[in-house]
């Protein structure tokens, strides 16, 4: 038995505990049996405390050992679920934005389906598209009576058609980048396996057809051409065909994003309201020119910044982005510098306004945005993908904020 071992020694019998080679004399009390030559040394009360502590320690070790074995068996029996839990715990995304975030019940199946489509649609681009069209449409307003049912209808038609085309573009990009996204964005439904390739194809095909159908029945040529050019550039940017997949080339990729976000959105959707809804001749006003120029800077920044957190997958699959070529830190501070320059120019433009209210709002607004951007940039840990991704989403929030200021430029 490993608890107590009875051993014989030359001096008589004594108790032995593993790990204790000998007893101190004060811990043992000699006992002599009358009429016998046998003499036994028994532990004193002090020694019994030692024995009790020993057994307590051994019992605790036994419990810990079996608990560890049980945990190991559990993780062996359910390796997939444990791996999934660990990925979620370290991914930097909330549970609600992860694949299969809700238990598989009839009610939660609907939630999971909506959540998957939400991630598939890339909501930050959806918000940016809708907000930019509404903002630019406001530039066409000349008098209070312009705010009418035809105006609301024209804006609604443009937003819906553009959002469907937006989903086509981001969906096609995910279809073309499934393997890359398994490294860079494993939470997207195609990369995670929630959507099959066929499901993705059905989605992008359906939304492109519906977008063109709506643009055609509206009868607005600026709107239709905006959709068509966005379709062509979005397809050429992503699809893996000879002479296409322009995202492989950093400069061409940036020009595609600039053309859509800076030029097409500003000019085409403004002309849609100005010429189709209000039937007025095209007039390129100061706010429109400012919006196009400013968003050119911003589009370049988005085109460069979006590749910073994706450097790992881009290197593996041969995407020669500026981040791969120049490094994350250099591209990061180039983006921050470009935006700060754009805000500086915006402050000067606002200061030249002949309207006091416009001057105050635009100068103060752009000054605050510039300061907030600089403070945020200084706090980013460029060694953390989660921190860089968070900063990228912050850049999109600045993008939204700018479209709130653009209609106030006068």
CSV table of N, CA and C in Angstrom, one decimal, residues 7-150:
chain,number,residue,atom,x,y,z
A,7,UNK,N,7.7,-1.3,7.9
A,7,UNK,CA,9.1,-1.8,7.5
A,7,UNK,C,9.8,-2.3,8.8
A,8,UNK,N,10.7,-3.2,8.6
A,8,UNK,CA,11.5,-3.7,9.8
A,8,UNK,C,12.9,-3.1,9.7
A,9,UNK,N,13.3,-2.6,10.9
A,9,UNK,CA,14.7,-2.1,11.0
A,9,UNK,C,15.4,-2.8,12.1
A,10,UNK,N,16.6,-2.5,12.3
A,10,UNK,CA,17.4,-3.2,13.3
A,10,UNK,C,17.0,-2.8,14.7
A,11,UNK,N,16.5,-1.5,14.8
A,11,UNK,CA,16.1,-1.0,16.1
A,11,UNK,C,14.7,-1.4,16.4
A,12,UNK,N,14.0,-2.1,15.6
A,12,UNK,CA,12.6,-2.5,15.9
A,12,UNK,C,11.7,-2.1,14.7
A,13,UNK,N,10.4,-2.0,15.0
A,13,UNK,CA,9.5,-1.6,14.0
A,13,UNK,C,9.2,-0.2,14.0
A,14,UNK,N,8.9,0.4,12.8
A,14,UNK,CA,8.5,1.8,12.8
A,14,UNK,C,7.6,2.0,11.6
A,15,UNK,N,6.9,3.1,11.6
A,15,UNK,CA,6.0,3.5,10.5
A,15,UNK,C,6.8,4.3,9.5
A,16,UNK,N,6.4,4.1,8.2
A,16,UNK,CA,7.1,4.8,7.1
A,16,UNK,C,6.1,5.4,6.2
A,17,UNK,N,6.3,6.7,5.9
A,17,UNK,CA,5.5,7.4,4.9
A,17,UNK,C,6.3,7.7,3.7
A,18,UNK,N,5.8,7.4,2.4
A,18,UNK,CA,6.6,7.7,1.2
A,18,UNK,C,7.0,9.2,1.2
A,19,UNK,N,8.2,9.5,0.8
A,19,UNK,CA,8.7,10.9,0.8
A,19,UNK,C,9.3,11.3,2.1
A,20,UNK,N,9.2,10.5,3.1
A,20,UNK,CA,9.8,10.9,4.4
A,20,UNK,C,10.8,9.8,4.8
A,21,UNK,N,12.0,10.1,4.6
A,21,UNK,CA,13.1,9.0,4.8
A,21,UNK,C,13.3,8.6,6.2
A,22,UNK,N,13.0,9.5,7.2
A,22,UNK,CA,13.3,9.1,8.6
A,22,UNK,C,12.4,10.0,9.5
A,23,UNK,N,12.2,9.6,10.6
A,23,UNK,CA,11.5,10.4,11.6
A,23,UNK,C,12.4,11.0,12.6
A,24,UNK,N,12.1,12.2,13.0
A,24,UNK,CA,12.9,12.8,14.0
A,24,UNK,C,12.6,12.1,15.4
A,25,UNK,N,13.5,12.1,16.3
A,25,UNK,CA,13.3,11.3,17.5
A,25,UNK,C,12.2,11.9,18.3
A,26,UNK,N,12.0,13.2,18.2
A,26,UNK,CA,10.9,13.8,19.0
A,26,UNK,C,9.5,13.5,18.5
A,27,UNK,N,9.5,13.0,17.2
A,27,UNK,CA,8.2,12.6,16.6
A,27,UNK,C,7.8,11.2,17.0
A,28,UNK,N,8.7,10.4,17.6
A,28,UNK,CA,8.4,9.0,17.9
A,28,UNK,C,8.4,8.7,19.4
A,29,UNK,N,7.6,7.8,19.8
A,29,UNK,CA,7.5,7.5,21.2
A,29,UNK,C,7.7,5.9,21.3
A,30,UNK,N,8.8,5.5,22.0
A,30,UNK,CA,9.1,4.0,22.2
A,30,UNK,C,8.1,3.4,23.0
A,31,UNK,N,7.6,2.2,22.6
A,31,UNK,CA,6.6,1.3,23.4
A,31,UNK,C,7.2,0.0,23.5
A,32,UNK,N,7.2,-0.6,24.8
A,32,UNK,CA,7.8,-1.9,25.1
A,32,UNK,C,6.7,-2.8,25.6
A,33,UNK,N,6.5,-4.0,25.0
A,33,UNK,CA,5.5,-4.9,25.4
A,33,UNK,C,6.1,-5.8,26.5
A,34,UNK,N,5.5,-5.9,27.7
A,34,UNK,CA,6.0,-6.7,28.8
A,34,UNK,C,6.0,-8.2,28.4
A,35,UNK,N,7.1,-8.9,28.8
A,35,UNK,CA,7.3,-10.3,28.5
A,35,UNK,C,7.7,-10.6,27.1
A,36,UNK,N,8.0,-9.5,26.4
A,36,UNK,CA,8.5,-9.7,25.0
A,36,UNK,C,9.6,-8.8,24.7
A,37,UNK,N,10.4,-9.3,23.7
A,37,UNK,CA,11.6,-8.4,23.3
A,37,UNK,C,11.2,-7.4,22.2
A,38,UNK,N,9.9,-7.4,21.8
A,38,UNK,CA,9.5,-6.5,20.7
A,38,UNK,C,9.4,-5.1,21.3
A,39,UNK,N,9.9,-4.2,20.5
A,39,UNK,CA,9.8,-2.8,20.9
A,39,UNK,C,9.4,-2.0,19.6
A,40,UNK,N,8.4,-1.2,19.7
A,40,UNK,CA,7.8,-0.5,18.6
A,40,UNK,C,7.9,1.0,18.9
A,41,UNK,N,8.3,1.8,17.9
A,41,UNK,CA,8.3,3.2,18.0
A,41,UNK,C,7.1,3.8,17.3
A,42,UNK,N,6.1,4.4,18.0
A,42,UNK,CA,4.9,4.9,17.4
A,42,UNK,C,5.0,6.4,17.3
A,43,UNK,N,4.3,7.0,16.3
A,43,UNK,CA,4.3,8.4,16.2
A,43,UNK,C,3.5,9.1,17.3
A,44,UNK,N,4.0,10.3,17.7
A,44,UNK,CA,3.3,11.1,18.7
A,44,UNK,C,2.1,11.8,18.0
A,45,UNK,N,1.3,12.6,18.8
A,45,UNK,CA,0.2,13.3,18.2
A,45,UNK,C,0.7,14.3,17.1
A,46,UNK,N,1.8,14.8,17.3
A,46,UNK,CA,2.4,15.7,16.3
A,46,UNK,C,2.5,14.9,15.0
A,47,UNK,N,3.0,13.7,15.1
A,47,UNK,CA,3.2,12.9,13.9
A,47,UNK,C,1.9,12.6,13.1
A,48,UNK,N,0.9,12.4,13.9
A,48,UNK,CA,-0.4,12.1,13.3
A,48,UNK,C,-0.9,13.3,12.4
A,49,UNK,N,-0.6,14.4,12.9
A,49,UNK,CA,-0.9,15.6,12.0
A,49,UNK,C,-0.2,15.6,10.7
A,50,UNK,N,1.1,15.1,10.8
A,50,UNK,CA,1.9,15.0,9.5
A,50,UNK,C,1.2,14.0,8.6
A,51,UNK,N,0.8,12.8,9.2
A,51,UNK,CA,0.2,11.8,8.4
A,51,UNK,C,-1.1,12.3,7.8
A,52,UNK,N,-1.9,13.0,8.6
A,52,UNK,CA,-3.2,13.6,8.1
A,52,UNK,C,-2.9,14.5,6.9
A,53,UNK,N,-2.0,15.4,7.1
A,53,UNK,CA,-1.6,16.3,6.0
A,53,UNK,C,-1.2,15.6,4.7
A,54,UNK,N,-0.4,14.5,5.0
A,54,UNK,CA,0.0,13.8,3.8
A,54,UNK,C,-1.1,13.2,3.0
A,55,UNK,N,-2.1,12.6,3.7
A,55,UNK,CA,-3.2,12.0,3.1
A,55,UNK,C,-4.1,13.0,2.4
A,56,UNK,N,-4.3,14.2,3.0
A,56,UNK,CA,-5.0,15.2,2.4
A,56,UNK,C,-4.4,15.7,1.1
A,57,UNK,N,-3.1,15.8,1.1
A,57,UNK,CA,-2.4,16.2,-0.1
A,57,UNK,C,-2.6,15.2,-1.2
A,58,UNK,N,-2.4,13.9,-0.8
A,58,UNK,CA,-2.6,12.8,-1.8
A,58,UNK,C,-4.0,12.8,-2.4
A,59,UNK,N,-5.0,13.0,-1.6
A,59,UNK,CA,-6.4,13.1,-2.0
A,59,UNK,C,-6.6,14.2,-3.0
A,60,UNK,N,-6.1,15.3,-2.7
A,60,UNK,CA,-6.2,16.5,-3.6
A,60,UNK,C,-5.6,16.2,-5.0
A,61,UNK,N,-4.4,15.6,-4.9
A,61,UNK,CA,-3.7,15.3,-6.2
A,61,UNK,C,-4.5,14.3,-7.0
A,62,UNK,N,-5.1,13.3,-6.3
A,62,UNK,CA,-6.0,12.3,-7.0
A,62,UNK,C,-7.2,13.0,-7.7
A,63,UNK,N,-7.8,14.0,-7.0
A,63,UNK,CA,-9.0,14.7,-7.6
A,63,UNK,C,-8.6,15.5,-8.8
A,64,UNK,N,-7.5,16.2,-8.7
A,64,UNK,CA,-7.0,17.0,-9.8
A,64,UNK,C,-6.7,16.2,-11.0
A,65,UNK,N,-6.0,15.0,-10.7
A,65,UNK,CA,-5.6,14.2,-11.8
A,65,UNK,C,-6.8,13.7,-12.6
A,66,UNK,N,-7.9,13.2,-11.9
A,66,UNK,CA,-9.1,12.7,-12.5
A,66,UNK,C,-9.9,13.8,-13.2
A,67,UNK,N,-9.9,15.0,-12.6
A,67,UNK,CA,-10.5,16.2,-13.2
A,67,UNK,C,-9.9,16.5,-14.5
A,68,UNK,N,-8.5,16.5,-14.5
A,68,UNK,CA,-7.8,16.9,-15.8
A,68,UNK,C,-8.1,15.8,-16.8
A,69,UNK,N,-8.1,14.5,-16.4
A,69,UNK,CA,-8.4,13.4,-17.3
A,69,UNK,C,-9.8,13.6,-17.9
A,70,UNK,N,-10.8,14.0,-17.1
A,70,UNK,CA,-12.1,14.2,-17.6
A,70,UNK,C,-12.2,15.4,-18.6
A,71,UNK,N,-11.5,16.5,-18.4
A,71,UNK,CA,-11.5,17.6,-19.3
A,71,UNK,C,-10.9,17.2,-20.6
A,72,UNK,N,-9.8,16.3,-20.5
A,72,UNK,CA,-9.1,15.9,-21.7
A,72,UNK,C,-10.0,15.0,-22.5
A,73,UNK,N,-10.7,14.1,-21.8
A,73,UNK,CA,-11.7,13.2,-22.5
A,73,UNK,C,-12.8,14.0,-23.2
A,74,UNK,N,-13.3,15.1,-22.5
A,74,UNK,CA,-14.4,15.9,-23.1
A,74,UNK,C,-13.9,16.6,-24.3
A,75,UNK,N,-12.7,17.2,-24.3
A,75,UNK,CA,-12.2,17.9,-25.5
A,75,UNK,C,-11.9,16.9,-26.6
A,76,UNK,N,-11.5,15.6,-26.2
A,76,UNK,CA,-11.3,14.6,-27.3
A,76,UNK,C,-12.6,14.2,-27.9
A,77,UNK,N,-13.6,14.1,-27.1
A,77,UNK,CA,-14.9,13.6,-27.6
A,77,UNK,C,-15.6,14.7,-28.4
A,78,UNK,N,-15.3,16.0,-28.1
A,78,UNK,CA,-16.0,17.1,-28.9
A,78,UNK,C,-14.9,18.0,-29.4
A,79,UNK,N,-14.0,17.6,-30.3
A,79,UNK,CA,-12.9,18.5,-30.8
A,79,UNK,C,-13.4,19.6,-31.6
A,80,UNK,N,-14.5,19.4,-32.4
A,80,UNK,CA,-15.0,20.5,-33.3
A,80,UNK,C,-15.6,21.6,-32.5
A,81,UNK,N,-16.4,21.3,-31.5
A,81,UNK,CA,-17.1,22.3,-30.7
A,81,UNK,C,-16.1,23.1,-29.9
A,82,UNK,N,-15.1,22.4,-29.3
A,82,UNK,CA,-14.1,23.1,-28.5
A,82,UNK,C,-13.2,24.0,-29.4
A,83,UNK,N,-12.9,23.5,-30.6
A,83,UNK,CA,-12.1,24.4,-31.5
A,83,UNK,C,-12.9,25.6,-31.8
A,84,UNK,N,-14.2,25.4,-32.1
A,84,UNK,CA,-15.0,26.6,-32.5
A,84,UNK,C,-15.1,27.6,-31.4
A,85,UNK,N,-15.2,27.0,-30.1
A,85,UNK,CA,-15.3,27.9,-29.0
A,85,UNK,C,-14.0,28.8,-28.9
A,86,UNK,N,-12.9,28.1,-29.0
A,86,UNK,CA,-11.6,28.8,-28.9
A,86,UNK,C,-11.5,29.9,-30.0
A,87,UNK,N,-11.9,29.5,-31.2
A,87,UNK,CA,-11.8,30.5,-32.3
A,87,UNK,C,-12.6,31.7,-32.0
A,88,UNK,N,-13.9,31.5,-31.5
A,88,UNK,CA,-14.8,32.6,-31.2
A,88,UNK,C,-14.2,33.5,-30.0
A,89,UNK,N,-13.6,32.8,-29.1
A,89,UNK,CA,-13.1,33.6,-27.9
A,89,UNK,C,-12.0,34.5,-28.3
A,90,UNK,N,-11.3,34.2,-29.4
A,90,UNK,CA,-10.1,34.9,-29.7
A,90,UNK,C,-10.2,35.7,-31.0
A,91,UNK,N,-11.3,35.7,-31.7
A,91,UNK,CA,-11.5,36.2,-33.0
A,91,UNK,C,-11.7,37.7,-33.0
A,92,UNK,N,-12.1,38.3,-31.9
A,92,UNK,CA,-12.3,39.7,-31.8
A,92,UNK,C,-13.7,40.1,-32.3
A,93,UNK,N,-14.5,39.2,-32.6
A,93,UNK,CA,-15.9,39.5,-33.1
A,93,UNK,C,-16.9,39.1,-32.0
A,94,UNK,N,-18.0,39.8,-31.9
A,94,UNK,CA,-19.0,39.4,-30.9
A,94,UNK,C,-19.6,38.1,-31.3
A,95,UNK,N,-20.3,37.4,-30.3
A,95,UNK,CA,-20.9,36.1,-30.6
A,95,UNK,C,-22.0,36.3,-31.6
A,96,UNK,N,-22.7,37.3,-31.6
A,96,UNK,CA,-23.8,37.5,-32.6
A,96,UNK,C,-23.3,37.6,-34.0
A,97,UNK,N,-22.1,38.0,-34.2
A,97,UNK,CA,-21.6,38.1,-35.6
A,97,UNK,C,-20.8,36.9,-36.1
A,98,UNK,N,-20.8,35.8,-35.2
A,98,UNK,CA,-20.1,34.6,-35.6
A,98,UNK,C,-21.1,33.6,-36.3
A,99,UNK,N,-20.6,32.8,-37.2
A,99,UNK,CA,-21.4,31.8,-37.8
A,99,UNK,C,-22.1,30.9,-36.7
A,100,UNK,N,-23.4,30.6,-36.9
A,100,UNK,CA,-24.1,29.8,-36.0
A,100,UNK,C,-24.2,30.3,-34.6
A,101,UNK,N,-24.4,31.6,-34.5
A,101,UNK,CA,-24.4,32.3,-33.1
A,101,UNK,C,-25.5,31.8,-32.3
A,102,UNK,N,-26.6,31.4,-32.9
A,102,UNK,CA,-27.8,31.1,-32.1
A,102,UNK,C,-28.1,29.6,-32.2
A,103,UNK,N,-28.7,29.0,-31.1
A,103,UNK,CA,-29.0,27.5,-31.1
A,103,UNK,C,-29.9,27.2,-32.3
A,104,UNK,N,-29.8,26.0,-32.7
A,104,UNK,CA,-30.6,25.6,-33.9
A,104,UNK,C,-32.0,25.2,-33.6
A,105,UNK,N,-32.8,26.2,-33.4
A,105,UNK,CA,-34.3,26.1,-33.2
A,105,UNK,C,-35.0,26.8,-34.4
A,106,UNK,N,-36.3,26.5,-34.6
A,106,UNK,CA,-37.0,27.2,-35.7
A,106,UNK,C,-36.9,28.7,-35.7
A,107,UNK,N,-37.1,29.3,-34.5
A,107,UNK,CA,-37.0,30.7,-34.4
A,107,UNK,C,-35.6,31.2,-34.7
A,108,UNK,N,-34.6,30.5,-34.1
A,108,UNK,CA,-33.2,30.9,-34.2
A,108,UNK,C,-32.6,30.7,-35.6
A,109,UNK,N,-33.2,29.7,-36.3
A,109,UNK,CA,-32.8,29.5,-37.7
A,109,UNK,C,-33.0,30.7,-38.6
A,110,UNK,N,-34.1,31.4,-38.3
A,110,UNK,CA,-34.3,32.7,-39.1
A,110,UNK,C,-33.3,33.7,-38.7
A,111,UNK,N,-33.0,33.8,-37.4
A,111,UNK,CA,-32.0,34.8,-36.9
A,111,UNK,C,-30.6,34.4,-37.5
A,112,UNK,N,-30.3,33.2,-37.6
A,112,UNK,CA,-29.0,32.8,-38.1
A,112,UNK,C,-28.9,33.1,-39.6
A,113,UNK,N,-30.0,32.9,-40.3
A,113,UNK,CA,-30.1,33.2,-41.8
A,113,UNK,C,-29.9,34.7,-42.0
A,114,UNK,N,-30.6,35.5,-41.2
A,114,UNK,CA,-30.5,37.0,-41.3
A,114,UNK,C,-29.1,37.4,-41.0
A,115,UNK,N,-28.5,36.8,-39.9
A,115,UNK,CA,-27.2,37.2,-39.5
A,115,UNK,C,-26.1,36.9,-40.6
A,116,UNK,N,-26.3,35.7,-41.2
A,116,UNK,CA,-25.4,35.3,-42.3
A,116,UNK,C,-25.5,36.3,-43.5
A,117,UNK,N,-26.7,36.6,-43.9
A,117,UNK,CA,-26.9,37.6,-45.0
A,117,UNK,C,-26.4,39.0,-44.6
A,118,UNK,N,-26.5,39.3,-43.4
A,118,UNK,CA,-26.0,40.6,-42.9
A,118,UNK,C,-24.5,40.7,-43.1
A,119,UNK,N,-23.8,39.6,-42.8
A,119,UNK,CA,-22.3,39.6,-42.9
A,119,UNK,C,-22.0,39.5,-44.4
A,120,UNK,N,-22.8,38.7,-45.2
A,120,UNK,CA,-22.5,38.6,-46.6
A,120,UNK,C,-22.6,40.0,-47.3
A,121,UNK,N,-23.6,40.8,-46.9
A,121,UNK,CA,-23.8,42.1,-47.5
A,121,UNK,C,-22.7,43.1,-47.2
A,122,UNK,N,-21.8,42.9,-46.2
A,122,UNK,CA,-20.8,43.8,-45.8
A,122,UNK,C,-21.5,45.1,-45.4
A,123,UNK,N,-22.1,45.2,-44.2
A,123,UNK,CA,-23.0,46.3,-43.9
A,123,UNK,C,-22.3,47.7,-43.9
A,124,UNK,N,-21.0,47.7,-43.6
A,124,UNK,CA,-20.4,49.1,-43.6
A,124,UNK,C,-20.4,49.7,-45.0
A,125,UNK,N,-20.3,48.8,-46.0
A,125,UNK,CA,-20.4,49.4,-47.4
A,125,UNK,C,-21.8,49.8,-47.7
A,126,UNK,N,-22.8,49.0,-47.2
A,126,UNK,CA,-24.2,49.3,-47.5
A,126,UNK,C,-24.6,50.6,-46.9
A,127,UNK,N,-24.2,50.9,-45.6
A,127,UNK,CA,-24.4,52.1,-45.0
A,127,UNK,C,-23.8,53.3,-45.7
A,128,UNK,N,-22.5,53.1,-46.1
A,128,UNK,CA,-21.8,54.1,-46.9
A,128,UNK,C,-22.5,54.5,-48.2
A,129,UNK,N,-22.9,53.4,-48.9
A,129,UNK,CA,-23.6,53.7,-50.2
A,129,UNK,C,-24.9,54.5,-50.0
A,130,UNK,N,-25.7,54.0,-49.1
A,130,UNK,CA,-27.0,54.7,-48.8
A,130,UNK,C,-26.8,56.1,-48.4
A,131,UNK,N,-25.9,56.3,-47.4
A,131,UNK,CA,-25.7,57.7,-46.9
A,131,UNK,C,-25.1,58.6,-48.0
A,132,UNK,N,-24.2,58.1,-48.8
A,132,UNK,CA,-23.6,59.0,-49.8
A,132,UNK,C,-24.6,59.4,-50.9
A,133,UNK,N,-25.5,58.5,-51.3
A,133,UNK,CA,-26.6,58.9,-52.3
A,133,UNK,C,-27.5,59.9,-51.7
A,134,UNK,N,-27.9,59.7,-50.5
A,134,UNK,CA,-28.9,60.7,-49.9
A,134,UNK,C,-28.2,62.0,-49.7
A,135,UNK,N,-26.9,62.0,-49.3
A,135,UNK,CA,-26.2,63.3,-49.1
A,135,UNK,C,-26.0,64.1,-50.4
A,136,UNK,N,-25.6,63.3,-51.5
A,136,UNK,CA,-25.4,64.0,-52.8
A,136,UNK,C,-26.7,64.4,-53.4
A,137,UNK,N,-27.8,63.7,-53.1
A,137,UNK,CA,-29.1,64.1,-53.6
A,137,UNK,C,-29.6,65.4,-53.1
A,138,UNK,N,-29.2,65.7,-51.8
A,138,UNK,CA,-29.6,66.9,-51.1
A,138,UNK,C,-28.9,68.1,-51.8
A,139,UNK,N,-27.8,67.9,-52.5
A,139,UNK,CA,-27.1,69.0,-53.2
A,139,UNK,C,-27.9,69.6,-54.3
A,140,UNK,N,-28.8,68.8,-54.8
A,140,UNK,CA,-29.7,69.2,-55.9
A,140,UNK,C,-30.8,70.1,-55.5
A,141,UNK,N,-31.1,70.2,-54.2
A,141,UNK,CA,-32.2,71.0,-53.7
A,141,UNK,C,-31.8,72.5,-53.8
A,142,UNK,N,-32.7,73.3,-54.4
A,142,UNK,CA,-32.5,74.7,-54.6
A,142,UNK,C,-33.5,75.5,-53.8
A,143,UNK,N,-34.7,75.0,-53.6
A,143,UNK,CA,-35.7,75.7,-52.8
A,143,UNK,C,-36.5,74.7,-52.0
A,144,UNK,N,-37.3,75.2,-51.1
A,144,UNK,CA,-38.0,74.4,-50.1
A,144,UNK,C,-39.0,73.5,-50.8
A,145,UNK,N,-39.6,74.0,-51.9
A,145,UNK,CA,-40.6,73.2,-52.6
A,145,UNK,C,-40.0,72.0,-53.3
A,146,UNK,N,-38.7,71.9,-53.5
A,146,UNK,CA,-38.1,70.8,-54.1
A,146,UNK,C,-38.2,69.5,-53.2
A,147,UNK,N,-38.4,69.7,-51.9
A,147,UNK,CA,-38.6,68.6,-51.0
A,147,UNK,C,-40.0,68.1,-51.2
A,148,UNK,N,-40.2,67.2,-52.1
A,148,UNK,CA,-41.5,66.7,-52.5
A,148,UNK,C,-41.5,65.2,-52.7
A,149,UNK,N,-42.7,64.7,-53.1
A,149,UNK,CA,-42.8,63.3,-53.3
A,149,UNK,C,-41.9,62.8,-54.5
A,150,UNK,N,-41.8,63.5,-55.6
A,150,UNK,CA,-40.9,63.1,-56.6
A,150,UNK,C,-39.5,63.0,-56.2
